Amino acid sequence: MTLTDKFGRPITDLRISITDRCNYKCVYCRTGNEGALYGDLPFDDYLRMARVLVSMGVTKIRLTGGEPLLRKGVVEFVRDLAQLRAPNQNGSGSDRDSDKDPLDIALTTNGHLLADLAQPLKNAGLTRVTVSMDAVDPDRFTRITRVPNGYDHVLAGIRAARRAGLWPLKVNCVLMRGFNEDQIIPFGMFAREEGVTVRFIEFMPLEEDRTWTPNTVVTLDEILARMAEYRPLVEIPHARSETARRYRFDDGVGEIGIIAPVSHPFCGHCSRIRITSDGKIRTCLFSVWDHDLHAQMQQGASDEELEDFIRGVIQKKEERHHIGEPDFVPASRTMVHIGG
Ligand code: SAM
């Protein structure tokens, strides 16, 4: 079964934010306040939402936040998700679980608590992890995250994930002019030394402080030009639905990716929907409204009624974002309260 929006885009990729609390206060994301705005739900509620969406065609689930590893019970939740089976991609149409594909279950984390959780998460059925890390220089890292001594924890988390076999292991770096654009080449070296894929992300206007301007964005072209000063890059062909453009270094050692939603938008191939920590569906990061799936559940909706609700919501998925255009309207939530 496929879930398709009105522009013909298959919706296969679900992101669930399991809390909007975060233990970091990254300058491009948070104001520096402590609190969560929306709270979170019992894991059983997310599990039911996931089960219904998987039965409708979702094949990938990514847990995010806030910081998802702050939630007690995350390992058990992954174990429960891993019991779900994705509809078979070869179109056999079989209803037997043994004929279906395992779900791809990924996690986006700041890595601070990952060192102790990587192996339990892998054992529970987690397939992949992406660690956010915005500097390879410890002092710069502290300046960006506004939390002391985080760098060593995150590095230990990355190495523990690699040992646990959470592969491919990706490290995401948001570049913001004036903060960390000088980290581009050091991250190229890091990718080669640590054997991870480093992906640079263009800064989007989703921050709590509303500091974004076009000039704060370090673009794909700039990143490529800077990296080429270090070593030549060779582009790797990528699937159209992949958000990142991929490159390897000319000697075959190390891979980097660039996610360029501002300078090279990929909305036409977007396959994602998101569920916020308080159970709302968001059809685009830049949506100005959300759709209350949890309220439907509280009102006693059956699984079939939830499916109808979801199908209606998917038809409202936005065609594209309008970043940098005169008619741009800021999203109704910032990144930390959506789930990136
Ligand atoms: N706490 C987890 C983490 O740090 O990965 C998960 C949530 S965090 C909101 C998810 C991702 O969104 C991180 O990679 C973060 O760097 C990115 N992010 C946050 N604000 C952003 C912005 N304004 N533009 C681009 N990426 C952003």
mmCIF file of C-alpha atoms and ligand atoms in Angstrom:
data_model
loop_
_atom_site.group_PDB
_atom_site.id
_atom_site.type_symbol
_atom_site.label_atom_id
_atom_site.label_comp_id
_atom_site.label_asym_id
_atom_site.label_seq_id
_atom_site.Cartn_x
_atom_site.Cartn_y
_atom_site.Cartn_z
ATOM 1 C CA MET A 1 0.000 0.000 0.000
ATOM 2 C CA THR A 2 1.311 3.512 -0.742
ATOM 3 C CA LEU A 3 0.326 6.762 0.818
ATOM 4 C CA THR A 4 0.541 9.504 -1.804
ATOM 5 C CA ASP A 5 -0.093 13.222 -1.551
ATOM 6 C CA LYS A 6 -1.898 15.324 -4.130
ATOM 7 C CA PHE A 7 1.353 16.095 -5.943
ATOM 8 C CA GLY A 8 2.022 12.365 -6.394
ATOM 9 C CA ARG A 9 4.760 12.186 -3.763
ATOM 10 C CA PRO A 10 4.804 8.837 -1.902
ATOM 11 C CA ILE A 11 4.906 9.359 1.867
ATOM 12 C CA THR A 12 7.196 6.685 3.266
ATOM 13 C CA ASP A 13 9.237 8.508 5.870
ATOM 14 C CA LEU A 14 7.917 9.307 9.362
ATOM 15 C CA ARG A 15 9.736 11.355 11.994
ATOM 16 C CA ILE A 16 8.470 11.137 15.544
ATOM 17 C CA SER A 17 9.568 13.645 18.146
ATOM 18 C CA ILE A 18 9.365 11.888 21.511
ATOM 19 C CA THR A 19 10.076 15.005 23.565
ATOM 20 C CA ASP A 20 10.666 18.689 22.890
ATOM 21 C CA ARG A 21 13.033 18.939 25.859
ATOM 22 C CA CYS A 22 16.712 19.306 25.023
ATOM 23 C CA ASN A 23 19.874 19.279 27.111
ATOM 24 C CA TYR A 24 21.707 21.490 24.590
ATOM 25 C CA LYS A 25 20.987 25.109 23.748
ATOM 26 C CA CYS A 26 22.510 25.410 20.294
ATOM 27 C CA VAL A 27 22.682 29.029 19.235
ATOM 28 C CA TYR A 28 21.013 28.401 15.860
ATOM 29 C CA CYS A 29 18.119 26.485 17.432
ATOM 30 C CA ARG A 30 17.257 27.475 21.014
ATOM 31 C CA THR A 31 16.906 30.703 22.958
ATOM 32 C CA GLY A 32 18.826 29.258 25.881
ATOM 33 C CA ASN A 33 15.688 28.683 27.952
ATOM 34 C CA GLU A 34 15.296 25.397 29.805
ATOM 35 C CA GLY A 35 11.788 24.355 29.101
ATOM 36 C CA ALA A 36 9.736 22.222 26.799
ATOM 37 C CA LEU A 37 6.674 23.983 25.406
ATOM 38 C CA TYR A 38 4.480 21.076 24.418
ATOM 39 C CA GLY A 39 5.317 18.099 26.631
ATOM 40 C CA ASP A 40 5.172 14.523 25.415
ATOM 41 C CA LEU A 41 2.924 11.474 25.241
ATOM 42 C CA PRO A 42 3.133 7.919 26.586
ATOM 43 C CA PHE A 43 5.135 5.693 24.234
ATOM 44 C CA ASP A 44 2.083 3.514 23.601
ATOM 45 C CA ASP A 45 0.395 6.457 21.894
ATOM 46 C CA TYR A 46 3.327 7.007 19.517
ATOM 47 C CA LEU A 47 3.430 3.262 18.922
ATOM 48 C CA ARG A 48 -0.194 3.177 17.836
ATOM 49 C CA MET A 49 0.342 6.158 15.505
ATOM 50 C CA ALA A 50 3.401 4.430 14.040
ATOM 51 C CA ARG A 51 1.559 1.124 13.618
ATOM 52 C CA VAL A 52 -1.281 2.789 11.720
ATOM 53 C CA LEU A 53 1.117 4.749 9.503
ATOM 54 C CA VAL A 54 3.237 1.679 8.778
ATOM 55 C CA SER A 55 0.111 -0.200 7.733
ATOM 56 C CA MET A 56 -0.512 2.700 5.307
ATOM 57 C CA GLY A 57 2.906 2.571 3.637
ATOM 58 C CA VAL A 58 5.524 4.159 5.905
ATOM 59 C CA THR A 59 8.787 2.197 5.719
ATOM 60 C CA LYS A 60 11.197 4.410 7.670
ATOM 61 C CA ILE A 61 10.823 5.859 11.137
ATOM 62 C CA ARG A 62 13.248 8.340 12.625
ATOM 63 C CA LEU A 63 13.077 9.236 16.305
ATOM 64 C CA THR A 64 13.981 12.798 17.100
ATOM 65 C CA GLY A 65 13.201 15.672 19.440
ATOM 66 C CA GLY A 66 14.148 17.844 21.389
ATOM 67 C CA GLU A 67 16.712 15.327 22.487
ATOM 68 C CA PRO A 68 15.185 11.846 22.160
ATOM 69 C CA LEU A 69 17.720 10.151 24.451
ATOM 70 C CA LEU A 70 16.399 12.206 27.374
ATOM 71 C CA ARG A 71 13.253 10.053 27.313
ATOM 72 C CA LYS A 72 13.366 7.127 29.768
ATOM 73 C CA GLY A 73 12.124 4.011 28.002
ATOM 74 C CA VAL A 74 13.480 4.914 24.555
ATOM 75 C CA VAL A 75 15.236 1.531 24.218
ATOM 76 C CA GLU A 76 12.006 -0.362 24.948
ATOM 77 C CA PHE A 77 10.168 1.888 22.488
ATOM 78 C CA VAL A 78 12.665 1.005 19.756
ATOM 79 C CA ARG A 79 12.157 -2.677 20.592
ATOM 80 C CA ASP A 80 8.392 -2.266 20.157
ATOM 81 C CA LEU A 81 8.810 -0.360 16.877
ATOM 82 C CA ALA A 82 11.106 -3.085 15.595
ATOM 83 C CA GLN A 83 8.214 -5.553 15.873
ATOM 84 C CA LEU A 84 6.280 -3.587 13.236
ATOM 85 C CA ARG A 85 6.680 -4.819 9.683
ATOM 86 C CA ALA A 86 6.755 -2.533 6.635
ATOM 87 C CA PRO A 87 4.603 -3.354 3.599
ATOM 88 C CA ASN A 88 6.625 -5.436 1.164
ATOM 89 C CA GLN A 89 8.338 -3.226 -1.435
ATOM 90 C CA ASN A 90 8.174 -5.918 -4.140
ATOM 91 C CA GLY A 91 4.421 -5.484 -4.292
ATOM 92 C CA SER A 92 3.563 -9.058 -3.327
ATOM 93 C CA GLY A 93 0.573 -7.731 -1.375
ATOM 94 C CA SER A 94 0.929 -10.505 1.176
ATOM 95 C CA ASP A 95 -0.611 -9.918 4.603
ATOM 96 C CA ARG A 96 1.749 -12.310 6.362
ATOM 97 C CA ASP A 97 4.251 -10.538 8.625
ATOM 98 C CA SER A 98 6.981 -12.980 7.577
ATOM 99 C CA ASP A 99 6.634 -11.728 3.977
ATOM 100 C CA LYS A 100 7.049 -8.085 4.961
ATOM 101 C CA ASP A 101 10.212 -6.019 5.278
ATOM 102 C CA PRO A 102 11.680 -4.939 8.625
ATOM 103 C CA LEU A 103 11.271 -1.251 9.312
ATOM 104 C CA ASP A 104 14.220 1.084 8.960
ATOM 105 C CA ILE A 105 14.430 2.677 12.428
ATOM 106 C CA ALA A 106 16.789 5.624 12.763
ATOM 107 C CA LEU A 107 17.591 8.148 15.470
ATOM 108 C CA THR A 108 18.766 11.748 15.401
ATOM 109 C CA THR A 109 20.559 12.740 18.598
ATOM 110 C CA ASN A 110 23.028 15.281 19.876
ATOM 111 C CA GLY A 111 25.022 12.263 21.068
ATOM 112 C CA HIS A 112 25.526 13.491 24.631
ATOM 113 C CA LEU A 113 23.977 10.353 26.158
ATOM 114 C CA LEU A 114 24.766 7.977 23.313
ATOM 115 C CA ALA A 115 27.896 6.264 24.654
ATOM 116 C CA ASP A 116 25.934 4.112 27.115
ATOM 117 C CA LEU A 117 22.859 3.680 24.923
ATOM 118 C CA ALA A 118 24.334 2.807 21.530
ATOM 119 C CA GLN A 119 24.654 -0.942 22.124
ATOM 120 C CA PRO A 120 21.271 -1.342 23.918
ATOM 121 C CA LEU A 121 19.612 0.600 21.081
ATOM 122 C CA LYS A 122 21.289 -1.569 18.465
ATOM 123 C CA ASN A 123 20.220 -4.710 20.338
ATOM 124 C CA ALA A 124 16.662 -3.364 20.479
ATOM 125 C CA GLY A 125 16.527 -3.031 16.692
ATOM 126 C CA LEU A 126 17.757 0.494 15.884
ATOM 127 C CA THR A 127 19.213 0.478 12.376
ATOM 128 C CA ARG A 128 20.985 3.791 12.063
ATOM 129 C CA VAL A 129 21.967 6.888 13.985
ATOM 130 C CA THR A 130 22.711 10.455 12.996
ATOM 131 C CA VAL A 131 24.654 12.544 15.494
ATOM 132 C CA SER A 132 24.466 16.332 15.360
ATOM 133 C CA MET A 133 27.806 18.007 15.943
ATOM 134 C CA ASP A 134 28.572 21.519 14.821
ATOM 135 C CA ALA A 135 32.295 21.881 15.523
ATOM 136 C CA VAL A 136 35.290 19.597 15.826
ATOM 137 C CA ASP A 137 37.012 22.170 17.995
ATOM 138 C CA PRO A 138 35.936 21.621 21.657
ATOM 139 C CA ASP A 139 35.857 25.337 22.585
ATOM 140 C CA ARG A 140 33.803 26.222 19.547
ATOM 141 C CA PHE A 141 31.536 23.291 20.299
ATOM 142 C CA THR A 142 30.865 24.718 23.778
ATOM 143 C CA ARG A 143 30.235 28.176 22.356
ATOM 144 C CA ILE A 144 27.611 26.767 20.003
ATOM 145 C CA THR A 145 25.888 24.297 22.352
ATOM 146 C CA ARG A 146 26.140 26.528 25.449
ATOM 147 C CA VAL A 147 26.777 23.422 27.570
ATOM 148 C CA PRO A 148 30.196 22.745 29.156
ATOM 149 C CA ASN A 149 32.175 19.549 28.413
ATOM 150 C CA GLY A 150 29.790 18.209 25.805
ATOM 151 C CA TYR A 151 32.397 17.558 23.139
ATOM 152 C CA ASP A 152 33.984 14.528 24.812
ATOM 153 C CA HIS A 153 30.580 12.961 25.459
ATOM 154 C CA VAL A 154 29.560 13.353 21.838
ATOM 155 C CA LEU A 155 32.820 11.962 20.477
ATOM 156 C CA ALA A 156 32.477 8.977 22.826
ATOM 157 C CA GLY A 157 28.883 8.562 21.606
ATOM 158 C CA ILE A 158 29.963 8.535 17.952
ATOM 159 C CA ARG A 159 32.640 5.942 18.635
ATOM 160 C CA ALA A 160 30.256 3.777 20.682
ATOM 161 C CA ALA A 161 27.707 3.880 17.853
ATOM 162 C CA ARG A 162 30.349 2.735 15.408
ATOM 163 C CA ARG A 163 31.426 -0.112 17.708
ATOM 164 C CA ALA A 164 27.795 -1.153 18.123
ATOM 165 C CA GLY A 165 27.421 -1.442 14.338
ATOM 166 C CA LEU A 166 24.933 1.402 13.940
ATOM 167 C CA TRP A 167 25.820 1.903 10.324
ATOM 168 C CA PRO A 168 25.980 4.027 8.194
ATOM 169 C CA LEU A 169 26.945 6.554 10.840
ATOM 170 C CA LYS A 170 26.269 10.151 9.895
ATOM 171 C CA VAL A 171 27.358 13.333 11.620
ATOM 172 C CA ASN A 172 25.254 16.392 10.816
ATOM 173 C CA CYS A 173 26.701 19.887 11.073
ATOM 174 C CA VAL A 174 24.584 23.008 10.669
ATOM 175 C CA LEU A 175 26.746 25.809 9.345
ATOM 176 C CA MET A 176 25.991 29.343 10.438
ATOM 177 C CA ARG A 177 28.038 32.255 9.237
ATOM 178 C CA GLY A 178 30.030 33.849 12.007
ATOM 179 C CA PHE A 179 29.967 30.697 14.147
ATOM 180 C CA ASN A 180 31.445 27.711 12.421
ATOM 181 C CA GLU A 181 32.070 28.112 8.694
ATOM 182 C CA ASP A 182 35.774 27.723 9.452
ATOM 183 C CA GLN A 183 35.014 24.135 10.565
ATOM 184 C CA ILE A 184 34.368 22.908 7.008
ATOM 185 C CA ILE A 185 37.878 21.607 6.302
ATOM 186 C CA PRO A 186 38.382 20.258 9.858
ATOM 187 C CA PHE A 187 35.138 18.302 9.376
ATOM 188 C CA GLY A 188 36.496 16.913 6.091
ATOM 189 C CA MET A 189 39.501 15.624 8.043
ATOM 190 C CA PHE A 190 37.200 14.296 10.770
ATOM 191 C CA ALA A 191 35.158 12.337 8.215
ATOM 192 C CA ARG A 192 38.302 10.666 6.940
ATOM 193 C CA GLU A 193 39.792 9.953 10.365
ATOM 194 C CA GLU A 194 36.634 8.701 12.090
ATOM 195 C CA GLY A 195 35.163 6.861 9.094
ATOM 196 C CA VAL A 196 31.837 8.703 9.377
ATOM 197 C CA THR A 197 29.826 10.566 6.758
ATOM 198 C CA VAL A 198 29.769 14.258 7.664
ATOM 199 C CA ARG A 199 26.770 16.098 6.284
ATOM 200 C CA PHE A 200 26.622 19.870 6.242
ATOM 201 C CA ILE A 201 23.146 21.371 6.558
ATOM 202 C CA GLU A 202 22.196 24.834 5.402
ATOM 203 C CA PHE A 203 20.776 26.900 8.247
ATOM 204 C CA MET A 204 16.985 27.297 7.914
ATOM 205 C CA PRO A 205 14.707 29.943 9.453
ATOM 206 C CA LEU A 206 13.403 27.636 12.190
ATOM 207 C CA GLU A 207 15.285 29.006 15.181
ATOM 208 C CA GLU A 208 13.697 30.324 18.369
ATOM 209 C CA ASP A 209 15.669 33.570 18.311
ATOM 210 C CA ARG A 210 14.622 34.555 14.778
ATOM 211 C CA THR A 211 18.190 35.509 13.859
ATOM 212 C CA TRP A 212 18.104 33.930 10.389
ATOM 213 C CA THR A 213 18.924 36.124 7.413
ATOM 214 C CA PRO A 214 19.947 34.919 3.940
ATOM 215 C CA ASN A 215 23.474 36.039 4.753
ATOM 216 C CA THR A 216 23.765 33.659 7.746
ATOM 217 C CA VAL A 217 23.369 30.668 5.409
ATOM 218 C CA VAL A 218 26.591 28.993 4.284
ATOM 219 C CA THR A 219 25.509 27.562 0.957
ATOM 220 C CA LEU A 220 26.276 24.316 -0.852
ATOM 221 C CA ASP A 221 28.442 26.146 -3.413
ATOM 222 C CA GLU A 222 30.490 27.789 -0.684
ATOM 223 C CA ILE A 223 30.973 24.498 1.162
ATOM 224 C CA LEU A 224 32.155 22.750 -1.996
ATOM 225 C CA ALA A 225 34.556 25.559 -2.842
ATOM 226 C CA ARG A 226 36.023 25.586 0.649
ATOM 227 C CA MET A 227 36.391 21.797 0.811
ATOM 228 C CA ALA A 228 38.059 21.723 -2.611
ATOM 229 C CA GLU A 229 40.872 23.843 -1.110
ATOM 230 C CA TYR A 230 41.603 20.819 1.089
ATOM 231 C CA ARG A 231 41.124 17.926 -1.368
ATOM 232 C CA PRO A 232 39.239 17.364 -4.630
ATOM 233 C CA LEU A 233 35.753 15.883 -4.273
ATOM 234 C CA VAL A 234 33.927 13.513 -6.603
ATOM 235 C CA GLU A 235 30.128 13.554 -6.632
ATOM 236 C CA ILE A 236 28.430 10.213 -5.848
ATOM 237 C CA PRO A 237 25.134 9.576 -7.654
ATOM 238 C CA HIS A 238 22.263 9.761 -5.175
ATOM 239 C CA ALA A 239 18.622 8.684 -5.145
ATOM 240 C CA ARG A 240 16.194 11.496 -6.040
ATOM 241 C CA SER A 241 14.427 11.103 -2.704
ATOM 242 C CA GLU A 242 17.699 11.529 -0.769
ATOM 243 C CA THR A 243 17.995 14.923 0.872
ATOM 244 C CA ALA A 244 21.789 15.043 0.744
ATOM 245 C CA ARG A 245 24.062 15.463 -2.248
ATOM 246 C CA ARG A 246 26.951 13.085 -1.665
ATOM 247 C CA TYR A 247 30.663 13.413 -2.386
ATOM 248 C CA ARG A 248 33.749 11.316 -1.729
ATOM 249 C CA PHE A 249 37.305 12.538 -1.615
ATOM 250 C CA ASP A 250 39.387 11.807 -4.714
ATOM 251 C CA ASP A 251 41.444 9.103 -2.971
ATOM 252 C CA GLY A 252 38.301 7.225 -1.912
ATOM 253 C CA VAL A 253 38.805 7.907 1.802
ATOM 254 C CA GLY A 254 35.924 9.727 3.496
ATOM 255 C CA GLU A 255 32.482 10.857 2.420
ATOM 256 C CA ILE A 256 30.677 14.120 2.935
ATOM 257 C CA GLY A 257 27.128 15.160 2.150
ATOM 258 C CA ILE A 258 25.447 18.532 1.787
ATOM 259 C CA ILE A 259 21.798 19.117 2.612
ATOM 260 C CA ALA A 260 20.855 22.353 0.894
ATOM 261 C CA PRO A 261 17.170 23.103 1.516
ATOM 262 C CA VAL A 262 17.759 26.851 1.091
ATOM 263 C CA SER A 263 19.948 27.107 -2.020
ATOM 264 C CA HIS A 264 18.828 23.851 -3.712
ATOM 265 C CA PRO A 265 15.354 22.923 -2.350
ATOM 266 C CA PHE A 266 14.249 19.291 -2.716
ATOM 267 C CA CYS A 267 10.553 19.691 -1.831
ATOM 268 C CA GLY A 268 9.513 18.003 -5.084
ATOM 269 C CA HIS A 269 10.848 14.701 -3.753
ATOM 270 C CA CYS A 270 9.819 15.125 -0.121
ATOM 271 C CA SER A 271 8.575 11.827 1.315
ATOM 272 C CA ARG A 272 8.326 12.960 4.946
ATOM 273 C CA ILE A 273 5.717 13.699 7.526
ATOM 274 C CA ARG A 274 6.344 14.431 11.176
ATOM 275 C CA ILE A 275 4.577 13.753 14.441
ATOM 276 C CA THR A 276 5.364 16.241 17.174
ATOM 277 C CA SER A 277 5.954 15.217 20.780
ATOM 278 C CA ASP A 278 2.361 16.203 21.611
ATOM 279 C CA GLY A 279 0.913 14.090 18.809
ATOM 280 C CA LYS A 280 0.283 16.576 15.999
ATOM 281 C CA ILE A 281 1.015 15.726 12.359
ATOM 282 C CA ARG A 282 3.096 18.263 10.464
ATOM 283 C CA THR A 283 3.237 17.898 6.710
ATOM 284 C CA CYS A 284 6.176 20.297 6.214
ATOM 285 C CA LEU A 285 8.831 21.816 8.469
ATOM 286 C CA PHE A 286 7.441 25.175 7.379
ATOM 287 C CA SER A 287 3.767 24.402 7.966
ATOM 288 C CA VAL A 288 1.809 27.181 9.606
ATOM 289 C CA TRP A 289 -0.605 24.683 11.152
ATOM 290 C CA ASP A 290 -0.585 21.144 12.448
ATOM 291 C CA HIS A 291 -3.166 18.348 12.611
ATOM 292 C CA ASP A 292 -4.124 16.857 15.950
ATOM 293 C CA LEU A 293 -3.850 13.087 15.555
ATOM 294 C CA HIS A 294 -3.682 12.561 19.287
ATOM 295 C CA ALA A 295 -7.007 14.351 19.805
ATOM 296 C CA GLN A 296 -8.576 11.856 17.390
ATOM 297 C CA MET A 297 -7.239 9.021 19.504
ATOM 298 C CA GLN A 298 -8.510 10.603 22.697
ATOM 299 C CA GLN A 299 -11.956 10.922 21.138
ATOM 300 C CA GLY A 300 -11.934 7.143 20.641
ATOM 301 C CA ALA A 301 -11.226 6.931 16.895
ATOM 302 C CA SER A 302 -10.754 3.401 15.538
ATOM 303 C CA ASP A 303 -7.668 2.550 13.471
ATOM 304 C CA GLU A 304 -9.764 2.924 10.294
ATOM 305 C CA GLU A 305 -10.885 6.383 11.402
ATOM 306 C CA LEU A 306 -7.282 7.350 12.126
ATOM 307 C CA GLU A 307 -6.355 6.183 8.624
ATOM 308 C CA ASP A 308 -9.097 8.381 7.121
ATOM 309 C CA PHE A 309 -7.895 11.345 9.164
ATOM 310 C CA ILE A 310 -4.286 10.780 8.082
ATOM 311 C CA ARG A 311 -5.256 10.431 4.406
ATOM 312 C CA GLY A 312 -7.067 13.777 4.603
ATOM 313 C CA VAL A 313 -4.065 15.432 6.249
ATOM 314 C CA ILE A 314 -1.638 14.078 3.639
ATOM 315 C CA GLN A 315 -3.687 15.742 0.898
ATOM 316 C CA LYS A 316 -2.885 19.080 2.564
ATOM 317 C CA LYS A 317 0.876 18.589 2.353
ATOM 318 C CA GLU A 318 2.443 21.802 1.092
ATOM 319 C CA GLU A 319 3.964 21.799 -2.394
ATOM 320 C CA ARG A 320 7.153 23.539 -1.251
ATOM 321 C CA HIS A 321 8.629 25.955 1.258
ATOM 322 C CA HIS A 322 9.017 29.656 0.535
ATOM 323 C CA ILE A 323 12.294 30.421 2.327
ATOM 324 C CA GLY A 324 13.802 33.696 1.152
ATOM 325 C CA GLU A 325 10.714 34.735 -0.829
ATOM 326 C CA PRO A 326 8.733 37.898 -0.075
ATOM 327 C CA ASP A 327 5.644 35.821 0.859
ATOM 328 C CA PHE A 328 7.551 33.635 3.362
ATOM 329 C CA VAL A 329 5.559 33.130 6.553
ATOM 330 C CA PRO A 330 7.525 31.668 9.495
ATOM 331 C CA ALA A 331 6.538 28.160 10.571
ATOM 332 C CA SER A 332 4.122 27.930 13.484
ATOM 333 C CA ARG A 333 6.743 26.033 15.520
ATOM 334 C CA THR A 334 10.496 26.213 15.726
ATOM 335 C CA MET A 335 12.733 23.201 14.988
ATOM 336 C CA VAL A 336 13.150 22.003 18.572
ATOM 337 C CA HIS A 337 9.358 21.812 18.974
ATOM 338 C CA ILE A 338 8.820 20.082 15.623
ATOM 339 C CA GLY A 339 11.531 17.426 15.525
ATOM 340 C CA GLY A 340 14.211 17.740 12.868
HETATM 341 N N1 SAM B 1 18.532 16.844 19.644
HETATM 342 C C1 SAM B 1 18.697 16.056 18.468
HETATM 343 C C2 SAM B 1 19.902 16.490 17.690
HETATM 344 O O1 SAM B 1 20.605 17.390 18.134
HETATM 345 O O2 SAM B 1 20.163 15.911 16.645
HETATM 346 C C3 SAM B 1 17.468 15.987 17.567
HETATM 347 C C4 SAM B 1 16.691 17.227 17.343
HETATM 348 S S1 SAM B 1 17.528 18.528 16.469
HETATM 349 C C5 SAM B 1 16.242 19.735 16.400
HETATM 350 C C6 SAM B 1 17.567 17.827 14.835
HETATM 351 C C7 SAM B 1 18.492 18.467 13.847
HETATM 352 O O3 SAM B 1 17.993 19.731 13.479
HETATM 353 C C8 SAM B 1 19.905 18.682 14.353
HETATM 354 O O4 SAM B 1 20.812 18.138 13.417
HETATM 355 C C9 SAM B 1 20.024 20.183 14.364
HETATM 356 O O5 SAM B 1 21.336 20.600 14.126
HETATM 357 C C10 SAM B 1 19.083 20.587 13.262
HETATM 358 N N2 SAM B 1 18.616 21.969 13.313
HETATM 359 C C11 SAM B 1 18.115 22.634 14.374
HETATM 360 N N3 SAM B 1 17.775 23.894 14.027
HETATM 361 C C12 SAM B 1 18.076 24.031 12.719
HETATM 362 C C13 SAM B 1 17.959 25.102 11.773
HETATM 363 N N4 SAM B 1 17.449 26.275 12.123
HETATM 364 N N5 SAM B 1 18.356 24.875 10.507
HETATM 365 C C14 SAM B 1 18.868 23.669 10.144
HETATM 366 N N6 SAM B 1 18.998 22.636 10.976
HETATM 367 C C15 SAM B 1 18.609 22.800 12.250
#
